[in-house]
Tab-separated table of C-alpha atoms and ligand atoms in Angstrom:
chain	number	residue	atom	x	y	z
A	1	MET	CA	5.988	-11.540	5.162
A	2	THR	CA	6.154	-7.855	4.359
A	3	ASN	CA	8.277	-6.083	1.802
A	4	CYS	CA	10.508	-3.077	2.260
A	5	ILE	CA	8.611	0.116	1.413
A	6	LYS	CA	11.663	1.488	-0.392
A	7	CYS	CA	13.283	-1.378	-2.315
A	8	LYS	CA	10.363	-3.873	-2.277
A	9	GLN	CA	12.629	-6.705	-1.082
A	10	PRO	CA	11.093	-9.070	1.467
A	11	ILE	CA	11.908	-8.203	5.077
A	12	THR	CA	13.278	-11.215	6.897
A	13	GLU	CA	14.246	-11.791	10.516
A	14	THR	CA	17.904	-11.266	9.589
A	15	ASN	CA	17.663	-8.006	7.645
A	16	ARG	CA	15.024	-6.386	9.865
A	17	ILE	CA	16.317	-3.256	11.583
A	18	GLY	CA	15.216	-3.182	15.188
A	19	ARG	CA	11.492	-3.730	15.433
A	20	SER	CA	10.885	-2.102	12.046
A	21	LYS	CA	8.431	-3.898	9.816
A	22	SER	CA	8.780	-1.404	7.003
A	23	TYR	CA	12.412	-1.226	5.895
A	24	CYS	CA	15.031	-3.856	5.210
A	25	SER	CA	17.965	-1.601	6.084
A	26	THR	CA	18.995	1.724	7.538
A	27	ALA	CA	19.969	2.752	3.998
A	28	CYS	CA	16.412	2.181	2.794
A	29	ARG	CA	14.926	4.037	5.763
A	30	ARG	CA	17.189	7.030	5.045
A	31	ALA	CA	16.496	6.884	1.301
A	32	ALA	CA	12.784	6.915	2.121
A	33	GLY	CA	13.298	10.034	4.246
A	34	LEU	CA	14.936	11.769	1.291
A	35	GLU	CA	12.175	10.610	-1.030
A	36	ILE	CA	9.636	12.180	1.341
A	37	GLN	CA	11.497	15.495	1.000
A	38	ARG	CA	11.578	15.250	-2.793
A	39	ILE	CA	7.880	14.406	-3.003
A	40	ASN	CA	7.069	17.318	-0.713
A	41	GLY	CA	8.977	19.683	-3.008
A	42	ARG	CA	7.185	18.227	-6.022
A	43	LEU	CA	3.789	18.661	-4.345
A	44	ILE	CA	4.491	22.319	-3.574
A	45	LYS	CA	5.278	22.935	-7.270
A	46	LEU	CA	2.294	20.933	-8.510
A	47	GLU	CA	-0.084	22.777	-6.180
A	48	ASP	CA	1.319	26.146	-7.276
A	49	LEU	CA	0.855	25.230	-10.932
A	50	LEU	CA	-2.663	23.960	-10.268
A	51	GLN	CA	-3.539	27.166	-8.483
A	52	ASN	CA	-2.207	29.213	-11.397
A	53	ILE	CA	-4.477	27.275	-13.735
A	54	ARG	CA	-7.467	27.686	-11.423
A	55	LEU	CA	-6.908	31.409	-10.985
A	56	GLY	CA	-6.612	31.726	-14.738
A	57	MET	CA	-3.157	33.262	-14.779
A	58	GLY	CA	-2.579	33.802	-18.474
A	59	PHE	CA	-4.398	31.874	-21.157
A	60	VAL	CA	-4.542	28.169	-20.414
A	61	HIS	CA	-5.334	25.899	-23.299
A	62	ASP	CA	-7.575	22.971	-22.380
A	63	LYS	CA	-7.894	24.151	-18.795
A	64	GLU	CA	-10.165	21.356	-17.503
A	65	ARG	CA	-8.012	18.553	-18.848
A	66	LYS	CA	-4.863	20.133	-17.400
A	67	GLU	CA	-6.529	20.623	-14.024
A	68	LYS	CA	-7.540	16.956	-13.999
A	69	GLY	CA	-4.013	15.934	-14.913
A	70	PHE	CA	-2.534	17.945	-12.067
A	71	LEU	CA	-5.058	16.559	-9.580
A	72	ALA	CA	-4.268	12.995	-10.637
A	73	GLU	CA	-0.539	13.578	-10.268
A	74	ILE	CA	-0.981	15.254	-6.868
A	75	GLU	CA	-3.036	12.268	-5.713
A	76	ARG	CA	-0.371	9.862	-6.958
A	77	GLN	CA	2.381	11.726	-5.127
A	78	GLU	CA	0.303	11.936	-1.946
A	79	ASN	CA	-0.384	8.216	-2.012
A	80	ARG	CA	3.336	7.501	-2.222
A	81	LEU	CA	3.913	9.950	0.624
A	82	LYS	CA	1.344	8.119	2.775
A	83	GLU	CA	2.996	4.813	1.929
A	84	LEU	CA	6.375	6.180	3.065
A	85	PHE	CA	4.939	7.798	6.191
A	86	ALA	CA	3.268	4.522	7.175
A	87	GLY	CA	6.777	3.180	7.699
A	88	THR	CA	8.002	6.029	9.876
A	89	ASP	CA	6.043	5.172	13.013
A	90	ASP	CA	7.473	1.775	13.758
B	1	LIG	ZN1	14.892	-1.963	1.390
């Protein structure tokens, strides 16, 4: 038994859409598509900010700690993106 990538509800024979094993409904599949767009926008901003820190634009207090924080957040967002993309090819 797998759970919907979007709402985490179990996917049953009755709520399965087509042959999809990843989403319980068309609504969830569409919501996941929008989440992918939002995450992408977030990643663009995070990477810009990280680059600014790395290039030393202006004085950055506690540069190393901030860089680590950005990298951790980028990784988190990318993992969610991968999770959502895993559901787009079935
Ligand atoms: Zn769902």
